Short mmCIF file of C-alpha atoms and ligand atoms in Angstrom, two decimals:
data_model
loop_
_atom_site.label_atom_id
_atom_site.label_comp_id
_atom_site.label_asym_id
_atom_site.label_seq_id
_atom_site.Cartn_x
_atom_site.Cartn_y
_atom_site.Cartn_z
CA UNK A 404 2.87 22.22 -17.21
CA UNK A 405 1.22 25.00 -18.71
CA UNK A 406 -2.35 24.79 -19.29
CA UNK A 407 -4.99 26.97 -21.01
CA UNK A 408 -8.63 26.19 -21.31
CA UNK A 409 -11.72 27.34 -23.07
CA UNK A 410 -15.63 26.50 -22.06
CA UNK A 411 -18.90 27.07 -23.13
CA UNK A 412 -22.40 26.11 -23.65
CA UNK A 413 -25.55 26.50 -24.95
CA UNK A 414 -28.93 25.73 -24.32
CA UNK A 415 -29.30 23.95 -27.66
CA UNK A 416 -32.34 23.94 -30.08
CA UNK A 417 -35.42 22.01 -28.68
CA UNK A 418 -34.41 22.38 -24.51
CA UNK A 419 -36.66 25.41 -22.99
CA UNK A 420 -33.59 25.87 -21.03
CA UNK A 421 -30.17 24.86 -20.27
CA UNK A 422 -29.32 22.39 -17.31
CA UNK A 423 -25.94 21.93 -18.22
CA UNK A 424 -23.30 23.68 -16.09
CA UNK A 425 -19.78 24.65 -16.70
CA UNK A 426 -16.27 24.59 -14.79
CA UNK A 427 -14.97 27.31 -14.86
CA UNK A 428 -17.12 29.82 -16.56
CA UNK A 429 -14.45 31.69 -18.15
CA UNK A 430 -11.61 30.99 -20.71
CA UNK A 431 -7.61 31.31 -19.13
CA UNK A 432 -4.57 29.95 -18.36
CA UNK A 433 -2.50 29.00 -15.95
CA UNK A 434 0.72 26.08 -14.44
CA UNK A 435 -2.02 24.39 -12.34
CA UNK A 436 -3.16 23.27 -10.33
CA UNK A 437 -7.20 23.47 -11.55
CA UNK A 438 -10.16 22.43 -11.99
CA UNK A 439 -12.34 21.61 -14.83
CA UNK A 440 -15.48 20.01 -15.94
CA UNK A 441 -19.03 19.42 -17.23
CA UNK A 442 -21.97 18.78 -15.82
CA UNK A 443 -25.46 17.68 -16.74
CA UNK A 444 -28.49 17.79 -14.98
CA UNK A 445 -31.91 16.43 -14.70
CA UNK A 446 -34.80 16.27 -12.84
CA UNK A 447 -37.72 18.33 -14.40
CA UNK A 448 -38.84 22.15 -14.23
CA UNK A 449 -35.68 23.83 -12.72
CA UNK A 450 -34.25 21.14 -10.65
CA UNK A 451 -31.71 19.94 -13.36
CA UNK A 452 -30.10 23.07 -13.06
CA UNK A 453 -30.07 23.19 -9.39
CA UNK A 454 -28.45 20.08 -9.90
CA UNK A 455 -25.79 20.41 -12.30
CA UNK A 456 -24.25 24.32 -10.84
CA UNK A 457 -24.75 23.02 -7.04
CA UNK A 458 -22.92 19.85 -8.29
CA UNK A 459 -19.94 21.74 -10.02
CA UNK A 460 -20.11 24.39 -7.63
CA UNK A 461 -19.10 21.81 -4.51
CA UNK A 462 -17.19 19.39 -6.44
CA UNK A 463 -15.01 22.89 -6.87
CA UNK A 464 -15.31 24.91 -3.78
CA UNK A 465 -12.08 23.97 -1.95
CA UNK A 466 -9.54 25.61 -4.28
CA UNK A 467 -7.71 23.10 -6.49
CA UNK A 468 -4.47 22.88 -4.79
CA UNK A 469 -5.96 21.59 -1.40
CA UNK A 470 -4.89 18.12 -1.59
CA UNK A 471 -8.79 16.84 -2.27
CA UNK A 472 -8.68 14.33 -4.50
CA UNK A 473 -11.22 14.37 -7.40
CA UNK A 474 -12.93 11.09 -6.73
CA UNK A 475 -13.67 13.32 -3.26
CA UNK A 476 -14.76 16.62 -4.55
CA UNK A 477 -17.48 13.97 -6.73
CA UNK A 478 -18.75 12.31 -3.70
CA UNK A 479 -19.14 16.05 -2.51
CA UNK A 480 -21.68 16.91 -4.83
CA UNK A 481 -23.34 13.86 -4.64
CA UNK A 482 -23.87 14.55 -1.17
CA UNK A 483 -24.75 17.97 -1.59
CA UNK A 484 -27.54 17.48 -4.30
CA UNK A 485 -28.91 14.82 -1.64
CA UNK A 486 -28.66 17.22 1.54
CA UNK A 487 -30.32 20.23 -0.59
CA UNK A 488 -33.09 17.18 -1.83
CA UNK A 489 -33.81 16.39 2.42
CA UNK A 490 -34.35 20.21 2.48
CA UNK A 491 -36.35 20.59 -0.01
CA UNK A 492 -38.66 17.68 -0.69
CA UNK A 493 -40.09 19.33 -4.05
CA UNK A 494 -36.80 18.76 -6.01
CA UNK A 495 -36.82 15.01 -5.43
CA UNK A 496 -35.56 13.05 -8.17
CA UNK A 497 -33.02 15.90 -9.01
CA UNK A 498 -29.73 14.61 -10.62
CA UNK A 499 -26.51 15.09 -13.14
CA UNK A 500 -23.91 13.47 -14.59
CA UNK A 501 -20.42 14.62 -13.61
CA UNK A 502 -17.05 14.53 -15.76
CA UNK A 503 -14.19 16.54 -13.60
CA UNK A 504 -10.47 16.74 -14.24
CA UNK A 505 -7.97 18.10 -11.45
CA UNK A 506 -4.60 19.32 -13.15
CA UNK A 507 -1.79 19.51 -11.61
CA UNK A 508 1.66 21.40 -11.86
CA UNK A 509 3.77 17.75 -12.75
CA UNK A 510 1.09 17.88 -15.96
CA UNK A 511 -0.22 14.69 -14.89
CA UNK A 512 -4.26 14.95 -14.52
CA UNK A 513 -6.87 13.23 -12.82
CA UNK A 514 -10.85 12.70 -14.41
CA UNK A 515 -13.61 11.83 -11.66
CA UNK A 516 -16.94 10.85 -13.87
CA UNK A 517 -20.34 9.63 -13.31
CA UNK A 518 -22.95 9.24 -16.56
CA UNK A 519 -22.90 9.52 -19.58
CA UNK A 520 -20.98 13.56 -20.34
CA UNK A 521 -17.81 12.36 -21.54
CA UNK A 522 -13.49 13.36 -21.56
CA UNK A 523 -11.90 12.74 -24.48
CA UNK A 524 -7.78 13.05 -25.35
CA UNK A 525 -6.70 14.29 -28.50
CA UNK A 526 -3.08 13.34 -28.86
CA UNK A 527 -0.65 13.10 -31.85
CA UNK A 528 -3.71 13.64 -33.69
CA UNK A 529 -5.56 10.20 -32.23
CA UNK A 530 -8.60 11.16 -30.85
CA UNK A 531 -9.37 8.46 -27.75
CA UNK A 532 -12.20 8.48 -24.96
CA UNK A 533 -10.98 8.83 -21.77
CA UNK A 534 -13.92 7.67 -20.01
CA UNK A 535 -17.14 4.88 -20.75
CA UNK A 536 -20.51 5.86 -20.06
CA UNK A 537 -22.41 4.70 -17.41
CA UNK A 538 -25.42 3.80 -19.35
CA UNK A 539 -27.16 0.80 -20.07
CA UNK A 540 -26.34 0.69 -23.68
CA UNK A 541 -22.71 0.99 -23.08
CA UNK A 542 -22.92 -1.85 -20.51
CA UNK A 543 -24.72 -3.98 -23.45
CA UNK A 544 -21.56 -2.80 -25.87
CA UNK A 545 -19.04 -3.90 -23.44
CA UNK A 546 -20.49 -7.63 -22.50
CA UNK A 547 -21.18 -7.73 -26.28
CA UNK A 548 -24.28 -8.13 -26.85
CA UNK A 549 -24.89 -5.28 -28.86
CA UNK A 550 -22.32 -3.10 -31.67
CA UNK A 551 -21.50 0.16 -31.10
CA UNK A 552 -23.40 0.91 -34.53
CA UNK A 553 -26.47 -0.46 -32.40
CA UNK A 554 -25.49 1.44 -29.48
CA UNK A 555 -26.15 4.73 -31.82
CA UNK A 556 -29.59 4.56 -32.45
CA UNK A 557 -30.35 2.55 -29.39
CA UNK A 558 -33.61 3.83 -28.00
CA UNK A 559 -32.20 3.45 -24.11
CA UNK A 560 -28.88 5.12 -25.35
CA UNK A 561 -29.54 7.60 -22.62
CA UNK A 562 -30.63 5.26 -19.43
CA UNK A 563 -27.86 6.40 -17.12
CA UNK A 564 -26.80 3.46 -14.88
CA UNK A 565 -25.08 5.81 -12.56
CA UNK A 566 -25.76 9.68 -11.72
CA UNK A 567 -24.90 11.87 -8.51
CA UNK A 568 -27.75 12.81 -6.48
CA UNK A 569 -30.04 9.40 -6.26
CA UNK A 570 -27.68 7.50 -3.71
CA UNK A 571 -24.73 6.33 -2.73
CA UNK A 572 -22.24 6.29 -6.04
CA UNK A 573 -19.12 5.03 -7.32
CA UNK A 574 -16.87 7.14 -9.10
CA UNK A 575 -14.66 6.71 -11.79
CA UNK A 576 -11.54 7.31 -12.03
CA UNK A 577 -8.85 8.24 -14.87
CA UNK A 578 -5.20 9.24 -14.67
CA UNK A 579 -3.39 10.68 -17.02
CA UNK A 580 0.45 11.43 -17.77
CA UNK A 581 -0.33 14.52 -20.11
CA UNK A 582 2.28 15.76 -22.84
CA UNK A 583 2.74 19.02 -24.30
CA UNK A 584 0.60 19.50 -27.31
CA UNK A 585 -2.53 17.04 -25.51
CA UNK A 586 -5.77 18.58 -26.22
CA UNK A 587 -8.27 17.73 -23.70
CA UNK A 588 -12.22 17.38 -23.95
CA UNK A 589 -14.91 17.58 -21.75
CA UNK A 590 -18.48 17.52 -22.84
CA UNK A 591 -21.77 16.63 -21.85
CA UNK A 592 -24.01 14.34 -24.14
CA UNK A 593 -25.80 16.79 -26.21
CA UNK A 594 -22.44 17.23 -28.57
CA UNK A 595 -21.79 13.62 -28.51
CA UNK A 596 -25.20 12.47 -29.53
CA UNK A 597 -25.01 14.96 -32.29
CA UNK A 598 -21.38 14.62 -33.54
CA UNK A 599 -19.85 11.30 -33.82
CA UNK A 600 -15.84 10.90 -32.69
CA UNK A 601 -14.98 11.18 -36.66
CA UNK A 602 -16.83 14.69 -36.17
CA UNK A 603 -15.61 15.89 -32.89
CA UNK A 604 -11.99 15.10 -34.11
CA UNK A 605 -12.30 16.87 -36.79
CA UNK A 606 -13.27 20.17 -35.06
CA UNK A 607 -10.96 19.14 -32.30
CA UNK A 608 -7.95 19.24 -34.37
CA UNK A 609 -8.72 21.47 -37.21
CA UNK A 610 -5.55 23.79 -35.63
CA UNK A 611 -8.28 26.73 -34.59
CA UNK A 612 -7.80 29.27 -32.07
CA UNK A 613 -9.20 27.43 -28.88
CA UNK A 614 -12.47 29.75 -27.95
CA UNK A 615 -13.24 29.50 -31.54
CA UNK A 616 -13.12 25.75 -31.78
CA UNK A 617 -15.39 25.31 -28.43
CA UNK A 618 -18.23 27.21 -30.16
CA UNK A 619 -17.28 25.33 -33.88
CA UNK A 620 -18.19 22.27 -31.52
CA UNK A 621 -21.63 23.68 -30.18
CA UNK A 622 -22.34 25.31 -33.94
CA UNK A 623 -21.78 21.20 -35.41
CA UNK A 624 -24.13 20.27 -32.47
CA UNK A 625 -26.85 22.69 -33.24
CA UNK A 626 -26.42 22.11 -37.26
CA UNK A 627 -27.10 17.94 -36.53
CA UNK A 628 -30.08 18.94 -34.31
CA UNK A 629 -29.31 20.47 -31.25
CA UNK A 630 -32.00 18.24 -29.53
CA UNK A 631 -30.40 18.93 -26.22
CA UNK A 632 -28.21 21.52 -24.33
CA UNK A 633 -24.66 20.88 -25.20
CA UNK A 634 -21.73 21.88 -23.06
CA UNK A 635 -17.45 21.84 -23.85
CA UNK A 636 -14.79 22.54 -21.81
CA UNK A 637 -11.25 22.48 -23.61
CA UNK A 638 -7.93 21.87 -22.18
CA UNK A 639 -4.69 21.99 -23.66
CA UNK A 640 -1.36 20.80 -22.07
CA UNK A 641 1.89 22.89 -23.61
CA UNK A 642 5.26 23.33 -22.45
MN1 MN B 1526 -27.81 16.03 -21.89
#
């Protein structure tokens, strides 16, 4: 399968800075294997960065093609934010969310995730989520006890019920049997809390050049608000 990707992100409009990170950090294309992902971190003053690139960076340090699989390279940086956390006491309390996808050659793909950032297929024009959020709101939505339209104005809409760095996890995991023409999504909550799926589709599949439509994404986000850092990573699947 032949893949080519786009990323970016920005620190939004309110944030003093940007702990999002980004896999990888530069648009291209390739037959895959690779990796790819979003990442969102917390934890006051700098720490949420620390979090989110250290998380990213481990979850991706063995190259893609090395047989790891991505529930694995997940645990990684779990463990990794912890071990840096027993080193340094002061960044206690350090976390991030953590959506990754592995791609391989056969064009099947595999998502790892942890919070509330988010993978999203856009096929045959149907726009679907790929993953659920690991908040508390979404676990209200899904017992039904509350509507989604609840779930959007929710004041706990962003109580994460899991994150890497606090303990031991579970990961997620999605697979995917990818066709040529799938558009894939990545991004971390400060696009979706902006833009609802009606919105995001809209950009998603408005047939621009793929860079382009990764910052038409952010420019939506920062429009609505931009009340947090916002982060994409685009993937498309073609023959
Ligand atoms: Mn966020």
């Amino acid at each position: 399968m032949r893949y080519v990707w786009a990323t970016g992100t920005h620190q939004g409009r309110i944030r003093e800075r940007n702990e999002d990170s980004v896999f990888p950090e530069t648009s291209g294309a390739g037959d895959g294997p690779f990796l790819a992902g979003v990442a969102d971190g917390m934890g006051g003053h700098v720490a949420g960065n620390i979090a989110s690139a250290l998380a990213l960076t481990m979850a991706t340090e063995e190259p893609a093609d090395a047989g790891i699989d991505v529930a694995d390279r997940v645990l990684a940086a779990n463990q990794a934010i912890r071990d840096r956390v027993s080193d340094e006491p002061n960044l206690a309390g350090m976390g991030t969310t953590m959506t990754l996808g592995l791609f391989s050659e056969d064009g099947s793909a595999t998502i790892g995730h942890v919070g509330d950032s988010r993978c999203y297929l856009l096929r045959d024009g149907n726009l679907e989520r790929v993953t659920s959020d690991h908040t508390v709101v979404a676990e209200l939505v899904e017992l039904g006890h509350i509507s989604d339209e609840d779930a959007e104005f929710h004041p706990q809409r962003h109580l994460l019920t899991r994150s890497l760095g606090l303990g031991p996890v579970k990961v997620d995991t999605e697979w995917l049997d990818l066709e040529a023409g799938d558009r894939l999504l990545f991004c971390s909550d400060g696009l979706t809390s902006m833009l609802n799926d009606r919105e995001i589709k809209a950009i998603l599949d408005s047939g621009s050049d793929l860079e382009a439509t990764v910052w038409m994404l952010i420019e939506a986000a920062n429009a609505a608000g931009g009340i947090d850092n916002i982060t994409v990573a685009i993937v498309d699947a073609g023959p």
